[in-house]
Amino acid sequence: MFCEKERDATIKQRCIPFFFCMQWTDKIRQVKIFLVVSAVLIAVVSLVVSHLLTRDLESEERNKMEVWAEAMRSLNKADDTTDLALVLSVIDNNTTIPIVVCNEQGEVTAFRNINFSESTSADSLSYLSTRAKSMQASGRSIRIQLDDTDDSDYIDVCFDESLMLRRLAIWPYVQLGIVLIFVVVAIFALLTSKRAEQNKVWVGLSKETAHQLGTPISSLMAWTEILKETYPDDQLLPEMDKDVKRLQLIADRFSKIGSLPEPVETNLNEVLSHVIDYMDRRTSKRVRMVKEMPSDDIVVRLNGSLFEWVVENLSKNAVDAMGEEGGTITLHVEQTDTRVVIDVSDTGKGIQKKDQNNVFRPGFTTKQRGWGLGLSLAKRIVEEYHHGHIYVLRSELGKGTTFRIELPR
């Protein structure tokens, strides 16, 4: 009964970080939904309000143009009783709305508030005529009969949107862009915060695991020494000692997660030889390990235990890819003046082309059992800790895969 309670308490303690991650993920999702909905509402309200303001301003400008057109009609029919000062005041007060006045033959007779560019100044009349036709086509034209008895005697007052009206029409889209930028920045900040919190959880879990492994490993080391003294000729004790040291190495790796490892000058040949020796003893006899390295020692700056884990992880994935039938894993090493290249090749089932860009993504896995974190951690160790590069060099279904690691010298 006590063992069951202790086991349940241990499971619960280990699951706390995962429950925390799930709750944090749900919270992030809710905040993102809220931000997106808020952005949509702001955009919709802004577009509606701006549309109403634009429509009101457009209607007001048309009323002004009707008054201006009536002033032009009064000017053309002026007599001794016409108040020319008032008429001219109405005409001169328009300083914002572009206007082109055309006669019944379509000829331009007057214009106001139109600026000519260098390309149009040479042929201003043609430009004004084209501009007037565009205004008429868009419904911005008021016809004035100059003679009440002759329908053919008239002028067309063509007008366009003022600069203020154009700016007001564009402003909602500018505001929408600002809102979208705000949402993108906010979501990016939330995702960054989420990654930081998750990293803290994983780092804490890793260090706690290393701490918990320390006590049983120390006990195993002590028992191994006692067994060596009691049974000095036993051939299995050296292998047991290697496994205990292996556990100690794994605990050491877990304890270093979250801290920046210090790379030192290391013999790469020895690191790869350790991996081959370890894999040879713990894999099927159907799996053959091949080492292709220069005879001279290759010395590079790296953290030996972490980089050994990277190559070991690639080799284990290769073993899984080859399955029960087995095959060959080849570690090929080349060096130049600037870099060292390590190719880990297998004769397994290969990786589909659509998955080759996703194999290093956290959580991606094609195995029935697995977290999908191995290659993600390997990429982080190679690129962030050793300033190298790891990628799928080539892969063909049914023939195998080659991962390449490039390290600077």
Tab-separated table of C-alpha atoms in Angstrom:
chain	number	residue	atom	x	y	z
A	1	MET	CA	0.000	0.000	0.000
A	2	PHE	CA	2.816	2.357	0.910
A	3	CYS	CA	4.622	1.607	-2.392
A	4	GLU	CA	1.506	2.371	-4.392
A	5	LYS	CA	1.032	5.698	-2.609
A	6	GLU	CA	4.681	6.582	-3.108
A	7	ARG	CA	4.441	5.657	-6.798
A	8	ASP	CA	1.296	7.759	-7.279
A	9	ALA	CA	2.941	10.715	-5.532
A	10	THR	CA	6.014	10.373	-7.739
A	11	ILE	CA	3.917	10.231	-10.918
A	12	LYS	CA	1.919	13.240	-9.806
A	13	GLN	CA	5.091	15.192	-9.042
A	14	ARG	CA	6.546	14.385	-12.455
A	15	CYS	CA	3.347	15.338	-14.248
A	16	ILE	CA	3.098	18.799	-12.653
A	17	PRO	CA	5.357	20.467	-15.279
A	18	PHE	CA	3.332	18.913	-18.092
A	19	PHE	CA	0.039	20.076	-16.563
A	20	PHE	CA	1.582	23.518	-16.157
A	21	CYS	CA	2.597	23.539	-19.839
A	22	MET	CA	-0.912	22.495	-20.895
A	23	GLN	CA	-2.533	25.210	-18.767
A	24	TRP	CA	-0.073	27.803	-20.086
A	25	THR	CA	-0.751	26.694	-23.665
A	26	ASP	CA	-4.516	27.014	-23.122
A	27	LYS	CA	-4.021	30.477	-21.645
A	28	ILE	CA	-1.885	31.558	-24.591
A	29	ARG	CA	-4.500	30.224	-27.015
A	30	GLN	CA	-7.251	32.181	-25.241
A	31	VAL	CA	-5.193	35.383	-25.291
A	32	LYS	CA	-4.443	34.953	-28.998
A	33	ILE	CA	-8.128	34.423	-29.753
A	34	PHE	CA	-8.977	37.524	-27.717
A	35	LEU	CA	-6.373	39.595	-29.574
A	36	VAL	CA	-7.567	38.426	-32.978
A	37	VAL	CA	-11.243	39.050	-32.124
A	38	SER	CA	-10.375	42.491	-30.709
A	39	ALA	CA	-8.408	43.356	-33.843
A	40	VAL	CA	-11.297	42.292	-36.060
A	41	LEU	CA	-13.802	44.333	-34.023
A	42	ILE	CA	-11.560	47.406	-34.055
A	43	ALA	CA	-11.041	47.045	-37.791
A	44	VAL	CA	-14.773	46.633	-38.488
A	45	VAL	CA	-15.771	49.573	-36.271
A	46	SER	CA	-13.038	51.741	-37.795
A	47	LEU	CA	-14.101	50.885	-41.340
A	48	VAL	CA	-17.797	51.521	-40.589
A	49	VAL	CA	-17.188	54.856	-38.834
A	50	SER	CA	-14.776	56.011	-41.516
A	51	HIS	CA	-17.243	55.009	-44.232
A	52	LEU	CA	-20.015	57.040	-42.573
A	53	LEU	CA	-17.723	60.049	-42.139
A	54	THR	CA	-16.545	59.773	-45.730
A	55	ARG	CA	-20.122	59.565	-47.011
A	56	ASP	CA	-21.173	62.616	-44.955
A	57	LEU	CA	-18.156	64.617	-46.106
A	58	GLU	CA	-18.762	63.601	-49.727
A	59	SER	CA	-22.397	64.712	-49.446
A	60	GLU	CA	-21.298	68.028	-47.918
A	61	GLU	CA	-18.795	68.620	-50.714
A	62	ARG	CA	-21.479	67.941	-53.323
A	63	ASN	CA	-23.747	70.515	-51.638
A	64	LYS	CA	-20.879	73.000	-51.751
A	65	MET	CA	-20.434	72.269	-55.451
A	66	GLU	CA	-24.108	72.878	-56.093
A	67	VAL	CA	-23.798	76.270	-54.404
A	68	TRP	CA	-20.607	76.952	-56.356
A	69	ALA	CA	-22.307	75.952	-59.612
A	70	GLU	CA	-25.217	78.239	-58.850
A	71	ALA	CA	-22.709	81.045	-58.235
A	72	MET	CA	-21.191	80.359	-61.656
A	73	ARG	CA	-24.655	80.476	-63.203
A	74	SER	CA	-25.328	83.811	-61.501
A	75	LEU	CA	-21.990	85.133	-62.733
A	76	ASN	CA	-22.755	84.157	-66.321
A	77	LYS	CA	-26.245	85.766	-66.119
A	78	ALA	CA	-25.130	88.805	-64.101
A	79	ASP	CA	-27.009	92.079	-64.533
A	80	ASP	CA	-27.228	95.333	-62.633
A	81	THR	CA	-29.108	93.720	-59.725
A	82	THR	CA	-26.583	90.866	-59.197
A	83	ASP	CA	-24.439	91.046	-56.068
A	84	LEU	CA	-21.108	90.265	-57.723
A	85	ALA	CA	-19.201	90.555	-54.460
A	86	LEU	CA	-21.222	87.705	-52.954
A	87	VAL	CA	-20.949	85.596	-56.104
A	88	LEU	CA	-17.196	86.052	-56.352
A	89	SER	CA	-16.838	85.348	-52.621
A	90	VAL	CA	-18.586	81.986	-53.050
A	91	ILE	CA	-16.432	81.129	-56.042
A	92	ASP	CA	-13.171	82.158	-54.359
A	93	ASN	CA	-13.949	80.352	-51.084
A	94	ASN	CA	-13.424	76.952	-52.703
A	95	THR	CA	-9.732	76.222	-52.100
A	96	THR	CA	-9.790	72.465	-51.647
A	97	ILE	CA	-12.112	70.797	-54.175
A	98	PRO	CA	-10.645	70.312	-57.702
A	99	ILE	CA	-12.992	71.737	-60.373
A	100	VAL	CA	-13.019	71.697	-64.182
A	101	VAL	CA	-15.691	73.714	-66.052
A	102	CYS	CA	-16.581	72.639	-69.604
A	103	ASN	CA	-18.942	74.182	-72.151
A	104	GLU	CA	-21.528	72.385	-74.279
A	105	GLN	CA	-18.835	71.389	-76.796
A	106	GLY	CA	-16.780	69.729	-74.030
A	107	GLU	CA	-14.092	72.397	-74.144
A	108	VAL	CA	-12.444	73.403	-70.855
A	109	THR	CA	-13.297	77.001	-69.985
A	110	ALA	CA	-12.056	77.200	-66.383
A	111	PHE	CA	-10.496	75.136	-63.578
A	112	ARG	CA	-9.555	75.496	-59.931
A	113	ASN	CA	-7.379	73.649	-57.344
A	114	ILE	CA	-5.633	71.405	-59.863
A	115	ASN	CA	-1.869	71.071	-59.784
A	116	PHE	CA	0.027	70.065	-62.898
A	117	SER	CA	3.055	67.821	-62.812
A	118	GLU	CA	6.025	68.308	-65.106
A	119	SER	CA	4.737	65.569	-67.423
A	120	THR	CA	1.299	67.177	-67.846
A	121	SER	CA	2.140	70.886	-67.873
A	122	ALA	CA	3.072	70.829	-71.575
A	123	ASP	CA	-0.363	69.522	-72.549
A	124	SER	CA	-2.517	70.955	-69.795
A	125	LEU	CA	-5.727	71.278	-71.842
A	126	SER	CA	-5.626	67.605	-72.826
A	127	TYR	CA	-5.002	66.655	-69.216
A	128	LEU	CA	-7.886	68.810	-67.982
A	129	SER	CA	-10.223	67.377	-70.622
A	130	THR	CA	-9.324	63.812	-69.616
A	131	ARG	CA	-9.732	64.701	-65.944
A	132	ALA	CA	-13.164	66.219	-66.620
A	133	LYS	CA	-14.343	63.112	-68.469
A	134	SER	CA	-13.169	60.959	-65.530
A	135	MET	CA	-15.140	63.153	-63.098
A	136	GLN	CA	-18.253	62.902	-65.260
A	137	ALA	CA	-17.916	59.118	-65.509
A	138	SER	CA	-17.828	58.848	-61.716
A	139	GLY	CA	-20.992	60.955	-61.364
A	140	ARG	CA	-19.269	64.119	-60.057
A	141	SER	CA	-20.731	66.614	-62.491
A	142	ILE	CA	-23.399	69.339	-62.233
A	143	ARG	CA	-24.978	70.795	-65.380
A	144	ILE	CA	-26.008	74.461	-65.349
A	145	GLN	CA	-28.424	75.894	-67.913
A	146	LEU	CA	-27.263	79.370	-68.838
A	147	ASP	CA	-30.355	80.186	-70.873
A	148	ASP	CA	-33.747	79.112	-69.570
A	149	THR	CA	-35.135	79.046	-73.131
A	150	ASP	CA	-32.259	77.208	-74.838
A	151	ASP	CA	-31.386	73.729	-73.522
A	152	SER	CA	-28.218	73.637	-75.613
A	153	ASP	CA	-26.670	76.582	-73.790
A	154	TYR	CA	-25.100	75.075	-70.636
A	155	ILE	CA	-21.862	74.405	-68.805
A	156	ASP	CA	-20.765	71.302	-66.866
A	157	VAL	CA	-19.126	71.839	-63.489
A	158	CYS	CA	-17.004	68.720	-62.933
A	159	PHE	CA	-15.480	68.206	-59.473
A	160	ASP	CA	-13.335	65.614	-57.715
A	161	GLU	CA	-12.745	64.516	-54.136
A	162	SER	CA	-10.792	66.925	-51.979
A	163	LEU	CA	-7.469	65.924	-50.490
A	164	MET	CA	-9.052	65.666	-47.040
A	165	LEU	CA	-11.721	63.294	-48.320
A	166	ARG	CA	-9.105	61.077	-49.977
A	167	ARG	CA	-7.041	60.935	-46.812
A	168	LEU	CA	-10.100	60.057	-44.780
A	169	ALA	CA	-10.936	57.254	-47.212
A	170	ILE	CA	-7.410	55.812	-46.915
A	171	TRP	CA	-7.089	56.202	-43.131
A	172	PRO	CA	-9.129	53.076	-42.132
A	173	TYR	CA	-6.747	50.848	-44.084
A	174	VAL	CA	-3.752	52.533	-42.441
A	175	GLN	CA	-5.381	51.991	-39.069
A	176	LEU	CA	-6.124	48.379	-39.987
A	177	GLY	CA	-2.458	47.843	-40.844
A	178	ILE	CA	-1.409	49.346	-37.491
A	179	VAL	CA	-3.822	47.048	-35.655
A	180	LEU	CA	-2.516	44.009	-37.530
A	181	ILE	CA	1.077	44.953	-36.730
A	182	PHE	CA	0.106	45.319	-33.075
A	183	VAL	CA	-1.550	41.890	-33.058
A	184	VAL	CA	1.458	40.259	-34.745
A	185	VAL	CA	3.873	41.858	-32.260
A	186	ALA	CA	1.665	40.878	-29.325
A	187	ILE	CA	1.356	37.261	-30.496
A	188	PHE	CA	5.120	37.101	-31.120
A	189	ALA	CA	5.746	38.403	-27.594
A	190	LEU	CA	3.336	35.837	-26.158
A	191	LEU	CA	4.941	32.992	-28.089
A	192	THR	CA	8.396	34.123	-26.961
A	193	SER	CA	7.181	34.251	-23.380
A	194	LYS	CA	5.637	30.815	-23.821
A	195	ARG	CA	8.927	29.370	-25.113
A	196	ALA	CA	10.804	30.931	-22.215
A	197	GLU	CA	8.377	29.453	-19.675
A	198	GLN	CA	8.512	26.043	-21.337
A	199	ASN	CA	12.302	26.160	-21.398
A	200	LYS	CA	12.322	26.924	-17.675
A	201	VAL	CA	10.032	23.957	-17.039
A	202	TRP	CA	12.189	21.598	-19.104
A	203	VAL	CA	15.399	22.878	-17.513
A	204	GLY	CA	13.955	22.437	-14.034
A	205	LEU	CA	12.672	18.964	-14.869
A	206	SER	CA	16.057	17.959	-16.340
A	207	LYS	CA	18.051	19.196	-13.363
A	208	GLU	CA	15.657	17.519	-10.951
A	209	THR	CA	15.998	14.270	-12.909
A	210	ALA	CA	19.789	14.522	-12.731
A	211	HIS	CA	19.569	15.164	-8.999
A	212	GLN	CA	17.246	12.202	-8.438
A	213	LEU	CA	19.512	9.914	-10.473
A	214	GLY	CA	22.541	10.872	-8.387
A	215	THR	CA	21.643	8.837	-5.299
A	216	PRO	CA	20.931	5.449	-6.974
A	217	ILE	CA	23.965	5.874	-9.260
A	218	SER	CA	26.234	6.444	-6.261
A	219	SER	CA	24.740	3.379	-4.623
A	220	LEU	CA	25.284	1.282	-7.748
A	221	MET	CA	28.897	2.449	-7.977
A	222	ALA	CA	29.487	1.381	-4.370
A	223	TRP	CA	27.862	-2.023	-4.915
A	224	THR	CA	29.930	-2.506	-8.059
A	225	GLU	CA	33.141	-1.937	-6.132
A	226	ILE	CA	32.023	-4.428	-3.465
A	227	LEU	CA	31.229	-7.021	-6.143
A	228	LYS	CA	34.635	-6.497	-7.735
A	229	GLU	CA	36.319	-7.284	-4.434
A	230	THR	CA	34.090	-10.294	-3.797
A	231	TYR	CA	34.181	-11.690	-7.364
A	232	PRO	CA	37.378	-10.363	-8.933
A	233	ASP	CA	37.274	-12.800	-11.851
A	234	ASP	CA	33.661	-12.243	-12.867
A	235	GLN	CA	33.569	-11.200	-16.553
A	236	LEU	CA	30.196	-9.455	-16.286
A	237	LEU	CA	31.300	-6.910	-13.699
A	238	PRO	CA	33.270	-4.743	-16.186
A	239	GLU	CA	30.150	-4.477	-18.366
A	240	MET	CA	28.074	-3.580	-15.315
A	241	ASP	CA	30.647	-0.947	-14.432
A	242	LYS	CA	30.367	0.501	-17.954
A	243	ASP	CA	26.591	0.717	-17.638
A	244	VAL	CA	26.865	2.494	-14.290
A	245	LYS	CA	29.305	4.978	-15.781
A	246	ARG	CA	26.899	5.377	-18.670
A	247	LEU	CA	24.137	6.308	-16.242
A	248	GLN	CA	26.496	8.784	-14.613
A	249	LEU	CA	27.201	10.333	-18.027
A	250	ILE	CA	23.467	10.628	-18.760
A	251	ALA	CA	22.875	12.303	-15.389
A	252	ASP	CA	25.724	14.684	-16.141
A	253	ARG	CA	24.092	15.582	-19.482
A	254	PHE	CA	20.772	16.291	-17.793
A	255	SER	CA	22.460	18.511	-15.215
A	256	LYS	CA	24.041	20.640	-17.967
A	257	ILE	CA	20.739	21.418	-19.708
A	258	GLY	CA	19.974	25.121	-19.392
A	259	SER	CA	23.589	26.166	-18.901
A	260	LEU	CA	26.003	27.107	-21.656
A	261	PRO	CA	28.580	24.314	-21.978
A	262	GLU	CA	32.215	25.237	-22.391
A	263	PRO	CA	33.705	23.641	-25.521
A	264	VAL	CA	37.279	22.400	-25.196
A	265	GLU	CA	39.742	20.943	-27.662
A	266	THR	CA	38.658	17.334	-28.099
A	267	ASN	CA	39.794	14.430	-30.226
A	268	LEU	CA	36.816	13.788	-32.507
A	269	ASN	CA	38.133	10.304	-33.368
A	270	GLU	CA	37.820	9.242	-29.738
A	271	VAL	CA	34.290	10.639	-29.413
A	272	LEU	CA	33.077	8.753	-32.490
A	273	SER	CA	34.901	5.593	-31.388
A	274	HIS	CA	33.035	5.733	-28.056
A	275	VAL	CA	29.741	5.959	-29.919
A	276	ILE	CA	30.598	3.016	-32.176
A	277	ASP	CA	31.732	0.915	-29.217
A	278	TYR	CA	28.556	1.710	-27.289
A	279	MET	CA	26.245	0.983	-30.241
A	280	ASP	CA	28.079	-2.250	-31.154
A	281	ARG	CA	27.488	-3.685	-27.690
A	282	ARG	CA	23.833	-2.701	-27.435
A	283	THR	CA	22.387	-3.311	-30.873
A	284	SER	CA	21.522	-6.389	-32.876
A	285	LYS	CA	24.253	-8.349	-34.590
A	286	ARG	CA	22.412	-7.562	-37.821
A	287	VAL	CA	23.476	-3.930	-37.456
A	288	ARG	CA	27.001	-3.214	-38.648
A	289	MET	CA	28.842	-0.025	-37.666
A	290	VAL	CA	31.384	1.290	-40.186
A	291	LYS	CA	33.884	4.020	-39.368
A	292	GLU	CA	35.479	6.045	-42.166
A	293	MET	CA	37.893	8.558	-40.648
A	294	PRO	CA	41.319	9.960	-41.494
A	295	SER	CA	44.258	8.250	-39.810
A	296	ASP	CA	45.359	11.516	-38.185
A	297	ASP	CA	43.567	12.775	-35.096
A	298	ILE	CA	40.934	15.459	-35.713
A	299	VAL	CA	40.925	17.990	-32.905
A	300	VAL	CA	37.971	20.375	-32.649
A	301	ARG	CA	36.472	22.527	-29.906
A	302	LEU	CA	33.349	20.840	-28.546
A	303	ASN	CA	31.658	19.477	-25.465
A	304	GLY	CA	32.469	15.791	-25.717
A	305	SER	CA	29.559	14.328	-23.749
A	306	LEU	CA	26.897	16.444	-25.500
A	307	PHE	CA	28.285	15.928	-28.995
A	308	GLU	CA	28.637	12.202	-28.337
A	309	TRP	CA	24.932	12.162	-27.481
A	310	VAL	CA	24.127	13.867	-30.823
A	311	VAL	CA	25.902	11.175	-32.867
A	312	GLU	CA	24.462	8.488	-30.617
A	313	ASN	CA	20.939	9.831	-31.165
A	314	LEU	CA	21.425	9.822	-34.948
A	315	SER	CA	22.747	6.253	-34.742
A	316	LYS	CA	19.788	5.089	-32.629
A	317	ASN	CA	17.370	6.662	-35.105
A	318	ALA	CA	19.221	4.826	-37.875
A	319	VAL	CA	18.822	1.518	-36.000
A	320	ASP	CA	15.075	2.168	-35.619
A	321	ALA	CA	14.816	3.044	-39.320
A	322	MET	CA	16.466	-0.255	-40.360
A	323	GLY	CA	14.183	-2.325	-38.125
A	324	GLU	CA	14.636	-6.016	-37.363
A	325	GLU	CA	16.281	-6.737	-40.705
A	326	GLY	CA	19.298	-4.652	-39.711
A	327	GLY	CA	21.719	-2.947	-42.035
A	328	THR	CA	24.788	-0.708	-42.027
A	329	ILE	CA	25.465	2.566	-40.223
A	330	THR	CA	28.407	4.513	-41.618
A	331	LEU	CA	30.199	7.328	-39.845
A	332	HIS	CA	32.190	9.207	-42.490
A	333	VAL	CA	34.446	12.096	-41.494
A	334	GLU	CA	36.189	14.651	-43.702
A	335	GLN	CA	38.093	17.784	-42.829
A	336	THR	CA	39.138	20.957	-44.623
A	337	ASP	CA	41.001	24.052	-43.527
A	338	THR	CA	37.810	25.644	-42.186
A	339	ARG	CA	35.450	22.867	-41.150
A	340	VAL	CA	34.920	19.224	-40.215
A	341	VAL	CA	32.133	17.250	-41.890
A	342	ILE	CA	30.539	14.188	-40.250
A	343	ASP	CA	28.046	12.106	-42.268
A	344	VAL	CA	25.879	9.564	-40.447
A	345	SER	CA	24.375	7.251	-43.077
A	346	ASP	CA	22.075	4.249	-42.780
A	347	THR	CA	20.429	1.729	-45.078
A	348	GLY	CA	16.987	2.118	-43.534
A	349	LYS	CA	13.562	2.981	-44.868
A	350	GLY	CA	14.383	6.639	-45.597
A	351	ILE	CA	12.425	9.813	-44.958
A	352	GLN	CA	9.637	11.131	-47.153
A	353	LYS	CA	10.532	14.348	-48.956
A	354	LYS	CA	7.662	16.264	-47.363
A	355	ASP	CA	8.951	15.347	-43.883
A	356	GLN	CA	12.616	16.191	-44.392
A	357	ASN	CA	12.116	19.833	-43.413
A	358	ASN	CA	10.160	18.863	-40.293
A	359	VAL	CA	12.428	16.241	-38.698
A	360	PHE	CA	14.106	18.862	-36.477
A	361	ARG	CA	10.815	20.410	-35.368
A	362	PRO	CA	10.015	19.713	-31.678
A	363	GLY	CA	7.280	17.112	-31.341
A	364	PHE	CA	7.618	15.719	-34.868
A	365	THR	CA	8.103	11.949	-34.943
A	366	THR	CA	7.235	9.013	-37.208
A	367	LYS	CA	7.641	6.467	-34.394
A	368	GLN	CA	4.744	4.970	-32.499
A	369	ARG	CA	6.657	5.622	-29.297
A	370	GLY	CA	8.632	8.803	-28.966
A	371	TRP	CA	8.492	12.433	-27.944
A	372	GLY	CA	9.947	13.873	-31.127
A	373	LEU	CA	12.587	15.822	-29.177
A	374	GLY	CA	15.801	13.952	-30.049
A	375	LEU	CA	16.634	15.654	-33.342
A	376	SER	CA	15.402	19.000	-32.014
A	377	LEU	CA	17.845	18.794	-29.112
A	378	ALA	CA	20.582	17.561	-31.456
A	379	LYS	CA	20.064	20.616	-33.677
A	380	ARG	CA	20.238	22.912	-30.674
A	381	ILE	CA	23.451	21.293	-29.389
A	382	VAL	CA	25.143	21.473	-32.793
A	383	GLU	CA	24.029	24.950	-33.866
A	384	GLU	CA	23.714	26.914	-30.607
A	385	TYR	CA	26.447	25.302	-28.503
A	386	HIS	CA	28.969	24.399	-31.202
A	387	HIS	CA	28.123	27.013	-33.899
A	388	GLY	CA	27.809	24.243	-36.490
A	389	HIS	CA	25.090	23.043	-38.829
A	390	ILE	CA	23.060	19.812	-39.028
A	391	TYR	CA	20.685	18.850	-41.823
A	392	VAL	CA	19.397	15.994	-43.979
A	393	LEU	CA	21.962	15.661	-46.760
A	394	ARG	CA	19.962	13.098	-48.743
A	395	SER	CA	17.269	10.493	-48.190
A	396	GLU	CA	15.593	7.985	-50.475
A	397	LEU	CA	12.689	5.752	-49.555
A	398	GLY	CA	13.774	2.140	-49.207
A	399	LYS	CA	17.495	2.973	-49.511
A	400	GLY	CA	18.427	5.066	-46.489
A	401	THR	CA	19.230	8.492	-45.101
A	402	THR	CA	22.330	10.593	-44.530
A	403	PHE	CA	22.503	13.295	-41.873
A	404	ARG	CA	25.364	15.761	-42.160
A	405	ILE	CA	27.001	17.678	-39.318
A	406	GLU	CA	29.357	20.550	-40.107
A	407	LEU	CA	31.617	21.933	-37.386
A	408	PRO	CA	33.959	24.930	-37.641
A	409	ARG	CA	37.634	24.263	-37.042
